Short mmCIF file of N, CA and C in Angstrom, two decimals:
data_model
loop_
_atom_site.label_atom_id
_atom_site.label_comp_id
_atom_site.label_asym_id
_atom_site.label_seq_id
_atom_site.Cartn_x
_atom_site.Cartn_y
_atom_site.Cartn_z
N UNK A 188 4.11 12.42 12.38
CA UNK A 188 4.11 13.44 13.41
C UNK A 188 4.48 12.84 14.75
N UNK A 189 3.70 11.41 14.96
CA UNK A 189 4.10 10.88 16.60
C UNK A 189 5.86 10.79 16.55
N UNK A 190 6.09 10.84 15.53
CA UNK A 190 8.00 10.20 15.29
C UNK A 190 8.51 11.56 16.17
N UNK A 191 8.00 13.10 15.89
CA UNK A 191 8.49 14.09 16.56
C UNK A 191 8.67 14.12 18.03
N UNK A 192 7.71 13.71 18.48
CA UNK A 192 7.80 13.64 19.86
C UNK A 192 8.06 12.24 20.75
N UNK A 193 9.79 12.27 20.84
CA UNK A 193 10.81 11.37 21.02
C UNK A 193 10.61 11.53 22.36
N UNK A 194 11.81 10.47 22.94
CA UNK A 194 12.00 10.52 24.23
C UNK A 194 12.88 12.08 24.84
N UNK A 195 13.48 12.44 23.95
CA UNK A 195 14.28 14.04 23.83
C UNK A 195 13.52 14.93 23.68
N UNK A 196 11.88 14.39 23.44
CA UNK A 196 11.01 15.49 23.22
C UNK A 196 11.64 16.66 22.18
N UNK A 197 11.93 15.90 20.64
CA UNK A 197 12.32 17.06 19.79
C UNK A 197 11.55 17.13 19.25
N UNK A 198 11.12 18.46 18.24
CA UNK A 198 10.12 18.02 17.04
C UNK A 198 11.20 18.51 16.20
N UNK A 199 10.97 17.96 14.87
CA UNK A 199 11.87 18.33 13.99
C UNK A 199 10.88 18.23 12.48
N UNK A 200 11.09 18.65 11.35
CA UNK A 200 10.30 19.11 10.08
C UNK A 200 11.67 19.84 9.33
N UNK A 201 11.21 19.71 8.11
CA UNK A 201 12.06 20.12 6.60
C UNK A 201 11.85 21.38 6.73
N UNK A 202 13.73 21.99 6.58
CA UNK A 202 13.74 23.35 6.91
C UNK A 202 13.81 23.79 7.99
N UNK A 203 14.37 23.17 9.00
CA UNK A 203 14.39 23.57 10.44
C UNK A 203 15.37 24.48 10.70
N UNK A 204 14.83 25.57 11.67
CA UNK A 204 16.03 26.71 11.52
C UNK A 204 15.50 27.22 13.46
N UNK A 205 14.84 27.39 13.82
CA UNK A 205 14.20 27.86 14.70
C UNK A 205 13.85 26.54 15.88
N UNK A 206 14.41 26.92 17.34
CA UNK A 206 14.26 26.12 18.36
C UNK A 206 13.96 27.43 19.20
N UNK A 207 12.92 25.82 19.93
CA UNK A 207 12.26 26.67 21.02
C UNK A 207 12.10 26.01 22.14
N UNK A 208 12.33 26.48 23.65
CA UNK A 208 12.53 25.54 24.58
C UNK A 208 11.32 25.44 25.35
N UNK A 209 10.50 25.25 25.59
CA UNK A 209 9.39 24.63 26.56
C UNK A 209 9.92 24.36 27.81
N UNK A 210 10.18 24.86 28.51
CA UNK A 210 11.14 24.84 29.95
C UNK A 210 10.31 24.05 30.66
N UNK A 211 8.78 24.07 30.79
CA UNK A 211 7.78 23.35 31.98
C UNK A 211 7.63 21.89 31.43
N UNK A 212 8.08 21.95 30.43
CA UNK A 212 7.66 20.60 29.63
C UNK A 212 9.31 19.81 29.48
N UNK A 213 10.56 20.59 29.64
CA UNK A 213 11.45 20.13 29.68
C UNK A 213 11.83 19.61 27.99
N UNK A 214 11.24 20.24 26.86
CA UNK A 214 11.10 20.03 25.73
C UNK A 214 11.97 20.88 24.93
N UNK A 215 12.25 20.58 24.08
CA UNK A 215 12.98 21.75 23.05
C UNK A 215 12.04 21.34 21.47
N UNK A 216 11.70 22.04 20.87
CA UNK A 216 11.27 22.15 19.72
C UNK A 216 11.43 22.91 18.70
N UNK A 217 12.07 22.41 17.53
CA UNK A 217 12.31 22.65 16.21
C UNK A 217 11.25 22.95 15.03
N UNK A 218 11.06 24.22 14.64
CA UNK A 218 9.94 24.37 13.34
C UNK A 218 10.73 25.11 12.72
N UNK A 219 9.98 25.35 11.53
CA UNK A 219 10.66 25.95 10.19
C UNK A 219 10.53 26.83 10.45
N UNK A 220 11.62 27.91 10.04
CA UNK A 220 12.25 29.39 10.34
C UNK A 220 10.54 30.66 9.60
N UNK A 221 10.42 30.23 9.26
CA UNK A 221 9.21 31.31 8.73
C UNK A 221 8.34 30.92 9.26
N UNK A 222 7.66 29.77 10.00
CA UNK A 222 6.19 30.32 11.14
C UNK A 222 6.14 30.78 12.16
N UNK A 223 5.18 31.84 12.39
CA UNK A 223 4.99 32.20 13.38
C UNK A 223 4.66 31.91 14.78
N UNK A 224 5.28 31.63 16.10
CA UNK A 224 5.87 30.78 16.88
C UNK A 224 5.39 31.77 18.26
N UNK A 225 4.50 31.02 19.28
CA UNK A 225 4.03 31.92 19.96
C UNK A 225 3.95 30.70 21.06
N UNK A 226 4.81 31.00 22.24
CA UNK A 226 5.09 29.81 23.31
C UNK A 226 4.42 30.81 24.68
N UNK A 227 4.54 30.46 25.56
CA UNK A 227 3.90 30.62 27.13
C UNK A 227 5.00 31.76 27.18
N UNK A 228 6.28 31.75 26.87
CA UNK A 228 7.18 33.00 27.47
C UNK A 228 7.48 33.78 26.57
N UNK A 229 6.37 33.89 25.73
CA UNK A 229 6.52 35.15 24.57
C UNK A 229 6.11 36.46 25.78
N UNK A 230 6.97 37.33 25.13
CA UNK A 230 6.95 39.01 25.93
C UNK A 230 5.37 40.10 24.69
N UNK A 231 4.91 40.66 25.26
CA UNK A 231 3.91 41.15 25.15
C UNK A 231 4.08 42.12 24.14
N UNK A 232 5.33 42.42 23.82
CA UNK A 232 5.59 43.27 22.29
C UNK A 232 5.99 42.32 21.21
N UNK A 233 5.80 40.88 21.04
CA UNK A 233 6.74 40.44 20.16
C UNK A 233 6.06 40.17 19.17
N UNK A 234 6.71 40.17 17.95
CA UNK A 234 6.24 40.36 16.91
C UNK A 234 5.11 39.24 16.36
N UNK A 235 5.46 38.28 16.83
CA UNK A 235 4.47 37.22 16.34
C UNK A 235 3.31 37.71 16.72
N UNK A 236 2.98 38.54 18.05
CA UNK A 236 1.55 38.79 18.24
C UNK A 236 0.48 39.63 17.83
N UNK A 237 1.68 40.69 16.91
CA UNK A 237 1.46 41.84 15.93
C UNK A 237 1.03 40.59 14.80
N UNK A 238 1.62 40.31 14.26
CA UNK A 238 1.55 39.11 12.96
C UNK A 238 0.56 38.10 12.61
N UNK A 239 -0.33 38.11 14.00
CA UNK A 239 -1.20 37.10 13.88
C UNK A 239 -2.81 38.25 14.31
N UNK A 240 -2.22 39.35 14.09
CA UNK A 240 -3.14 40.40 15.18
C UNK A 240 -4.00 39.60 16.55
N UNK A 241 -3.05 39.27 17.38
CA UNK A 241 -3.66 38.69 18.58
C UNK A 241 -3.14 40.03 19.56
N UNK A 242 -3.97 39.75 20.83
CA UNK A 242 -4.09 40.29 21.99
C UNK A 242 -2.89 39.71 23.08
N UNK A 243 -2.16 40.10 23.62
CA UNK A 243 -0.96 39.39 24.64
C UNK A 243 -2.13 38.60 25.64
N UNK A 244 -2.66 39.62 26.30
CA UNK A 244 -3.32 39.20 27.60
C UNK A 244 -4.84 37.85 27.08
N UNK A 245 -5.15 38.53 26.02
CA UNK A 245 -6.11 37.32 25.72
C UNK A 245 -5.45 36.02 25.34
N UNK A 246 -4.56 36.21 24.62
CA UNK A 246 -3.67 34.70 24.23
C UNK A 246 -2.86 34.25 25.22
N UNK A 247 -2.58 34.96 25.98
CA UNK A 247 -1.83 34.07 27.21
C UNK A 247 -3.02 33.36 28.19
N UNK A 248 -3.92 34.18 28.29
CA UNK A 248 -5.45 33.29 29.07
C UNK A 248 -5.87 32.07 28.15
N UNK A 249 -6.15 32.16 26.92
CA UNK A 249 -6.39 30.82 25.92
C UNK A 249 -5.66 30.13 26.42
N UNK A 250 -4.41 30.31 26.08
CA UNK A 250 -3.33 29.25 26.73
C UNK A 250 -3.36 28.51 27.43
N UNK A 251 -3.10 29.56 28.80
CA UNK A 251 -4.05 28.65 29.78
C UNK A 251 -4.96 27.83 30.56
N UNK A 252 -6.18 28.26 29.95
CA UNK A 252 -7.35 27.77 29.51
C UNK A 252 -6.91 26.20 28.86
N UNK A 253 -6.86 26.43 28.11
CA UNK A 253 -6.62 25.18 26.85
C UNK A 253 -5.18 24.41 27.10
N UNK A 254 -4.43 24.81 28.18
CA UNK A 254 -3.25 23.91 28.25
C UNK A 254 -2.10 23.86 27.39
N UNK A 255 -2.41 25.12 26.35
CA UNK A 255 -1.08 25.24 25.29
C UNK A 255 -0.33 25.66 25.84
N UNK A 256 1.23 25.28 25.64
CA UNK A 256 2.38 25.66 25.61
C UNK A 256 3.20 25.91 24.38
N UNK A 257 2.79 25.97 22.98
CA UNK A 257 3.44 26.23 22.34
C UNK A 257 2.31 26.31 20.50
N UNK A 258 2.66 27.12 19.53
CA UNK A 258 1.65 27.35 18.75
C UNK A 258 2.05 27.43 17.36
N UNK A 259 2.58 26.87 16.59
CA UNK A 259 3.20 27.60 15.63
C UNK A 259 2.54 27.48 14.14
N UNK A 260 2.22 29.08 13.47
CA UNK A 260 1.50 29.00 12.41
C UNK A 260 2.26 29.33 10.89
N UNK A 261 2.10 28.28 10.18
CA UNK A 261 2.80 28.83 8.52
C UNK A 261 2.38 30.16 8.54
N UNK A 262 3.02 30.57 7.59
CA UNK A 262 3.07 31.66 7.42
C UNK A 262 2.19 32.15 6.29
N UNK A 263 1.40 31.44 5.79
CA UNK A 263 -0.17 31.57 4.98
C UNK A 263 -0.93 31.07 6.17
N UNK A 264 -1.05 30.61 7.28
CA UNK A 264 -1.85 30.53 8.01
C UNK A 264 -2.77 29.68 7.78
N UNK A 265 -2.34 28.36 6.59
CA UNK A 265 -3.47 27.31 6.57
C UNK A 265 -3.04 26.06 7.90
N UNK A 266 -1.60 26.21 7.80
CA UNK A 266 -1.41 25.03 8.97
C UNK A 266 -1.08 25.56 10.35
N UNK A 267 -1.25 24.78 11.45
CA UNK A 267 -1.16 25.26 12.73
C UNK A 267 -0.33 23.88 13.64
N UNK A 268 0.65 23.73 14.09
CA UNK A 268 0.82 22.98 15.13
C UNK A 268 0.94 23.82 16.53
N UNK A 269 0.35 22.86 17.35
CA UNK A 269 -0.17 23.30 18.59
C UNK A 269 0.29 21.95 19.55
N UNK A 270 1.08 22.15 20.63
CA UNK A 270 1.66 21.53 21.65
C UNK A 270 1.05 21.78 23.58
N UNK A 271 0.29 20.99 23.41
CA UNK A 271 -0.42 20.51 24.75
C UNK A 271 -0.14 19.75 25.78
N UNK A 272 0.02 20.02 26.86
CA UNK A 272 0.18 19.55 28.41
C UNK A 272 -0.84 19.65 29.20
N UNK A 273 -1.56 18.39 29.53
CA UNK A 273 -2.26 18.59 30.83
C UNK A 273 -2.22 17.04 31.54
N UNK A 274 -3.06 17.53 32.66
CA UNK A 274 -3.09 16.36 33.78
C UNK A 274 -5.00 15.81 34.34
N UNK A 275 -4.72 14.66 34.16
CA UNK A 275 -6.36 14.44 34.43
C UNK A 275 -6.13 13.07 35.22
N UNK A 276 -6.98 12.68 35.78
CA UNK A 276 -7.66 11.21 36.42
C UNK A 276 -6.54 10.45 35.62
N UNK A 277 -7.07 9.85 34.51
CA UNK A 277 -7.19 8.91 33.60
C UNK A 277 -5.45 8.94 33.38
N UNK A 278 -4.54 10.05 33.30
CA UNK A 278 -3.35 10.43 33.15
C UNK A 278 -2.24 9.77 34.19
N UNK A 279 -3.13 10.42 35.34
CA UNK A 279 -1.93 9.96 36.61
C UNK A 279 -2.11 8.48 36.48
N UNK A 280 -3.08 7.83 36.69
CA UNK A 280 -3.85 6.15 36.70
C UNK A 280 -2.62 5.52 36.02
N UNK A 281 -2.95 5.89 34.23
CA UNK A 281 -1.90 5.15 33.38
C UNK A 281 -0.37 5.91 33.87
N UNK A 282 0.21 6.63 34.26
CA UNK A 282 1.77 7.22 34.36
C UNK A 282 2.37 7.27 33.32
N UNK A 283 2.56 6.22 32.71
CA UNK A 283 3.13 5.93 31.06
C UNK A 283 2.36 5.01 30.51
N UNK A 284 2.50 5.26 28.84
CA UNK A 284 1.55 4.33 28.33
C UNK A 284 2.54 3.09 28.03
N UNK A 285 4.07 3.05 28.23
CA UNK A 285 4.63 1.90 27.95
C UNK A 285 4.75 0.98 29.43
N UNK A 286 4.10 1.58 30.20
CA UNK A 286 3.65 0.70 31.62
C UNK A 286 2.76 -0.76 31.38
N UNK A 287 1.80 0.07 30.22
CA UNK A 287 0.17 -0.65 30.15
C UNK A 287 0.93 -2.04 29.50
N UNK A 288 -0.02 -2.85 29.30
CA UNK A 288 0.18 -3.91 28.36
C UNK A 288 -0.19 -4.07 27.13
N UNK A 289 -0.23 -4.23 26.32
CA UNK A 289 -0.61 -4.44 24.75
C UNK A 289 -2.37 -4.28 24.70
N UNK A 290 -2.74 -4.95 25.49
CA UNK A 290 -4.09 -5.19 25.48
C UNK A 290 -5.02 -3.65 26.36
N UNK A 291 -4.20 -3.27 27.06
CA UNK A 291 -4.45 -2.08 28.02
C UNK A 291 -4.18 -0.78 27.23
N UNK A 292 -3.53 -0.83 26.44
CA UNK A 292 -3.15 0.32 25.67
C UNK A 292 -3.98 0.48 24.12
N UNK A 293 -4.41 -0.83 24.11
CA UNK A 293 -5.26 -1.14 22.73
C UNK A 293 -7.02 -0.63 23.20
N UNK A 294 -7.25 -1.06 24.28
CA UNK A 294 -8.41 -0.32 25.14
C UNK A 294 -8.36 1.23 25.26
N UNK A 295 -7.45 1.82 25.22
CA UNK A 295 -7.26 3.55 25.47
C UNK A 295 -7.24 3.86 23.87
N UNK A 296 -6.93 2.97 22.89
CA UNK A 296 -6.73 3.49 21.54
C UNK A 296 -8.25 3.54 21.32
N UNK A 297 -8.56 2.74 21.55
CA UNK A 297 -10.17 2.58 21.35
C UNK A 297 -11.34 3.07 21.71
N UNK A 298 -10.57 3.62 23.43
CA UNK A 298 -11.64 4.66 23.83
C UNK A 298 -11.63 5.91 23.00
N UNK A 299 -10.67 6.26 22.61
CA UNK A 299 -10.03 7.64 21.68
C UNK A 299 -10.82 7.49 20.54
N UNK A 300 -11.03 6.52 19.77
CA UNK A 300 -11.27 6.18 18.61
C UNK A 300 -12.94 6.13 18.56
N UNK A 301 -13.39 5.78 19.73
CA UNK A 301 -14.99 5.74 19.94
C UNK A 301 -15.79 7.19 19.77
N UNK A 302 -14.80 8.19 20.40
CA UNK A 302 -15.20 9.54 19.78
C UNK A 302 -15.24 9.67 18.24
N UNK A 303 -16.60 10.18 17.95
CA UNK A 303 -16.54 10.29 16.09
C UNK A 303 -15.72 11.22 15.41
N UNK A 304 -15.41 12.13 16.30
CA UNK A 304 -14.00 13.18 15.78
C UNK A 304 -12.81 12.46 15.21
N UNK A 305 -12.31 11.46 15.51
CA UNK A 305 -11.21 10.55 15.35
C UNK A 305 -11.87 9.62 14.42
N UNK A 306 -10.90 9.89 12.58
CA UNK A 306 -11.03 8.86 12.21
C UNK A 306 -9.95 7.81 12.06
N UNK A 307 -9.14 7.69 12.47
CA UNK A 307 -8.00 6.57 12.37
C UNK A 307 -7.19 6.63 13.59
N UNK A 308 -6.24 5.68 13.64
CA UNK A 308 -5.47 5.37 14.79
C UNK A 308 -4.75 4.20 15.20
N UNK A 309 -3.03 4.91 15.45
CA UNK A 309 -2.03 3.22 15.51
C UNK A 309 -0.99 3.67 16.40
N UNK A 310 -1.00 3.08 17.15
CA UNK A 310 0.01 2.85 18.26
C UNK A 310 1.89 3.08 17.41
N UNK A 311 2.44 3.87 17.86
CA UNK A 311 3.84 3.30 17.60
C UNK A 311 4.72 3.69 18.98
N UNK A 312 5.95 3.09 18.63
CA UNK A 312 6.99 2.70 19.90
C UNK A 312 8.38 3.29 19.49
N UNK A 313 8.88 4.39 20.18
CA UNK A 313 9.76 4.86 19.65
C UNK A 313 10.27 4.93 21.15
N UNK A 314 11.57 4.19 20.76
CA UNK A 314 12.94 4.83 22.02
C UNK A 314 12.44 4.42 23.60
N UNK A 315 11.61 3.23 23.53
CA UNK A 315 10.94 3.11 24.87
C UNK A 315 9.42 3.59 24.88
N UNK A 316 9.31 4.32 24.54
CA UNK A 316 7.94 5.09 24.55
C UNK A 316 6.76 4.85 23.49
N UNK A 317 5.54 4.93 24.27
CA UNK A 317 4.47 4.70 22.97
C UNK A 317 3.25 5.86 23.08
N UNK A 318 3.45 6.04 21.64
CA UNK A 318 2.60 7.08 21.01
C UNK A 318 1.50 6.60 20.81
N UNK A 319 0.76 7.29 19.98
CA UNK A 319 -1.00 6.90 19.29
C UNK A 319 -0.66 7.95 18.27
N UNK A 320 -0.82 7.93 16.71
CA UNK A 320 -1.17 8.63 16.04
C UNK A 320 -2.53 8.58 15.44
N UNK A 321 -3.10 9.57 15.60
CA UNK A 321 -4.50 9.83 15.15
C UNK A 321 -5.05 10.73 14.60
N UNK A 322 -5.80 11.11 13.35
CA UNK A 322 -6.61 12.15 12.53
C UNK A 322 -7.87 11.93 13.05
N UNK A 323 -7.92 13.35 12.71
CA UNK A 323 -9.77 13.35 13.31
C UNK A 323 -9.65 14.84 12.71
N UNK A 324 -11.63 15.15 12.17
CA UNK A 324 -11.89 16.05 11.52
C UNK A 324 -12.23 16.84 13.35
N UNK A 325 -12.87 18.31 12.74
CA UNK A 325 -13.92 18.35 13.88
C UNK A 325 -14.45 20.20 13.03
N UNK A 326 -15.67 19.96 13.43
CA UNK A 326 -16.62 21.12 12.54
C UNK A 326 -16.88 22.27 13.55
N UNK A 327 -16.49 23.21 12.70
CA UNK A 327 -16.20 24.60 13.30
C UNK A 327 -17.75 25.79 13.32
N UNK A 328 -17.77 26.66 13.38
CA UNK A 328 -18.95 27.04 12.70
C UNK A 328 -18.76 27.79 11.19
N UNK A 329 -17.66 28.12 10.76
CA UNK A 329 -16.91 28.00 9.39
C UNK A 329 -16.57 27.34 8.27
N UNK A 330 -16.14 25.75 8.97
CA UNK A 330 -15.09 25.08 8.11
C UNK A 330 -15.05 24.20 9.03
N UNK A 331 -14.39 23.05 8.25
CA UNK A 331 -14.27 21.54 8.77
C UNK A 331 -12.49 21.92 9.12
N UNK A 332 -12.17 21.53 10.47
CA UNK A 332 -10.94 21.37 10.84
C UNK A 332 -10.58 19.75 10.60
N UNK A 333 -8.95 19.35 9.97
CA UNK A 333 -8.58 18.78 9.83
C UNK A 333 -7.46 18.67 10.55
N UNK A 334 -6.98 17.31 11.43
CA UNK A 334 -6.30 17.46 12.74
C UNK A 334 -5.70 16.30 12.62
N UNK A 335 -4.26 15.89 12.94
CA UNK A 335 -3.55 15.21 12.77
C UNK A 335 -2.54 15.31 14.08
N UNK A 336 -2.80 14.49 15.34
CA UNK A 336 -2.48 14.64 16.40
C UNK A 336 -1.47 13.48 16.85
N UNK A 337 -0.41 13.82 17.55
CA UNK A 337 0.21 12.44 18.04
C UNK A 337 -0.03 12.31 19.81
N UNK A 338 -0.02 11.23 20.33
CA UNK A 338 -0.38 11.76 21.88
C UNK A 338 0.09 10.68 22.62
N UNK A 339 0.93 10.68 23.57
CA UNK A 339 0.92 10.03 24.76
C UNK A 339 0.89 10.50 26.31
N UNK A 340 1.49 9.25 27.40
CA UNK A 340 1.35 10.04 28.40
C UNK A 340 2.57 9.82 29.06
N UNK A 341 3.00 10.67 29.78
CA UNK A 341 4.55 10.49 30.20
C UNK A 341 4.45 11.27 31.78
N UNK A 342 5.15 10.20 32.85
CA UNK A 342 4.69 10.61 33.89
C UNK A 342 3.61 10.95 34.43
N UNK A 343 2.70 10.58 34.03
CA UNK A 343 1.04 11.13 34.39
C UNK A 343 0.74 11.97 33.61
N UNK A 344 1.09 12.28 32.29
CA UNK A 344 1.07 13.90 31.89
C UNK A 344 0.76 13.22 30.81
N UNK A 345 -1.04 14.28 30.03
CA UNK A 345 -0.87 13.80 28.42
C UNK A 345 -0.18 14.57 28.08
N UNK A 346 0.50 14.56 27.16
CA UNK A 346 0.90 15.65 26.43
C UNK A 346 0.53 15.12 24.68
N UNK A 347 -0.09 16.34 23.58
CA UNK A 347 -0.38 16.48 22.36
C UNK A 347 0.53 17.29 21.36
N UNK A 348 0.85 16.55 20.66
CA UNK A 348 1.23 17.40 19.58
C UNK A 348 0.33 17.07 18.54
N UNK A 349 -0.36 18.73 17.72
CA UNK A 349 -1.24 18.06 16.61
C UNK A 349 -0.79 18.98 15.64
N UNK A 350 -1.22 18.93 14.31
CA UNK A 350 -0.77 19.35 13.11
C UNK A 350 -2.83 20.16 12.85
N UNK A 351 -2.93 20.80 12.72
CA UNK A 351 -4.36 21.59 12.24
C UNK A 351 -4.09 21.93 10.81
N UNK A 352 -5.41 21.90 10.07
CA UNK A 352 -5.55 22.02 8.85
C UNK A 352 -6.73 22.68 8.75
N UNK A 353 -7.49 23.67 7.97
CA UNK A 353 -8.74 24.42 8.15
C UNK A 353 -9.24 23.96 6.17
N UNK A 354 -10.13 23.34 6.10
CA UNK A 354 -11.10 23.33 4.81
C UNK A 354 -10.57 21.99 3.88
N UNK A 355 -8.94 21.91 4.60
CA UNK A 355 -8.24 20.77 3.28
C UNK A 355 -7.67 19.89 3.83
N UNK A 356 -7.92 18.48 3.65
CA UNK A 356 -7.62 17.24 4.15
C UNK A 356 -6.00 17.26 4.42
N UNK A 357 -5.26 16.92 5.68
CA UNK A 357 -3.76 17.30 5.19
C UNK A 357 -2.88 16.45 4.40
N UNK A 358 -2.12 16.59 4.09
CA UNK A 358 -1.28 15.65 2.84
C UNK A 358 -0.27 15.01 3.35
N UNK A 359 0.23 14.09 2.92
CA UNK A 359 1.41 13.29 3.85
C UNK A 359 2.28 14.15 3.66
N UNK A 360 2.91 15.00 2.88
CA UNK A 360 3.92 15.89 3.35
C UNK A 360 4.06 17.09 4.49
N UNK A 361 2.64 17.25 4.94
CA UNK A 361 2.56 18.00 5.45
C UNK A 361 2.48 17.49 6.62
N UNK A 362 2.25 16.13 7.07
CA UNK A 362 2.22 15.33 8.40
C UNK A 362 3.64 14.81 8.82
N UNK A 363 4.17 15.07 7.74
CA UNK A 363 5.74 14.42 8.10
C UNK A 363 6.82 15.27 8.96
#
């Protein structure tokens, strides 16, 4: 999943038919033509919001709230990727994580990793840039969420891409 989010900021997955531009994020993103795809400049009749029976005005406040810019659900609705932007302390400090040094960036993997939500985690380096890929469960009042997140920081900015899974561990095909 960290491989998706390049220095071109593409995501790309088997079966790609559907791009979507993230204008604030300066991103374009690629998912498979049958999920349902619900970004910050969806219009208040569109079908995805019928499809998921969501509310316009409540899902554009989540959004906000939570820093999503982009949402996209299979179309059985067991998987979810969800694309995050925000800005904190800790964000502006580091600017980029290919600033840090080996040892500085191995300290932030670790602070991540100290949370018990996160069970794994490895640095990779793509195109200049360095990611963290990391799984972590986290318990709902339903069901155990299964989460498969890639994350760095670029310009002061984290930004997340994660893969969600609800009851079933996800499978390497489905992280790819």
């Amino acid at each position: 999943l960290c491989v998706i989010l390049m220095l071109s900021f593409s995501f790309s997955a088997v079966a790609l038919d559907d791009k979507y531009n993230i204008d604030e994020l300066g991103m374009s993103i690629k998912v498979p033509k049958e999920y349902v795809v619900i970004t910050r400049s969806t219009e208040a009749d569109d079908e995805a919001l019928a499809t998921l029976k969501l509310d316009y005005n409540e899902t554009m406040t989540a959004f906000s709230a939570a820093d999503i810019y982009m949402q996209a659900t299979s179309p059985d609705g067991v998987l979810k990727v969800t694309l995050t932007m925000d800005q904190d302390e800790n964000s502006e400090a580091i600017n980029n994580y290919s600033d840090l040094s080996t040892v500085e960036r191995q300290k932030v993997l670790d602070m991540f990793l100290q949370n018990l939500s996160y069970t794994s985690g490895t640095e990779i380096k793509h195109n200049g840039n360095i990611y963290f890929d990391m799984a972590l469960t986290q318990q709902s009042q339903e069901y155990v969420i299964y989460c498969y997140q890639c994350h760095t920081v670029v310009n002061g900015m984290n930004i997340n891409l994660s893969l969600e899974k609800n009851e079933e561990e996800l499978t390497q095909d489905e992280i790819k």
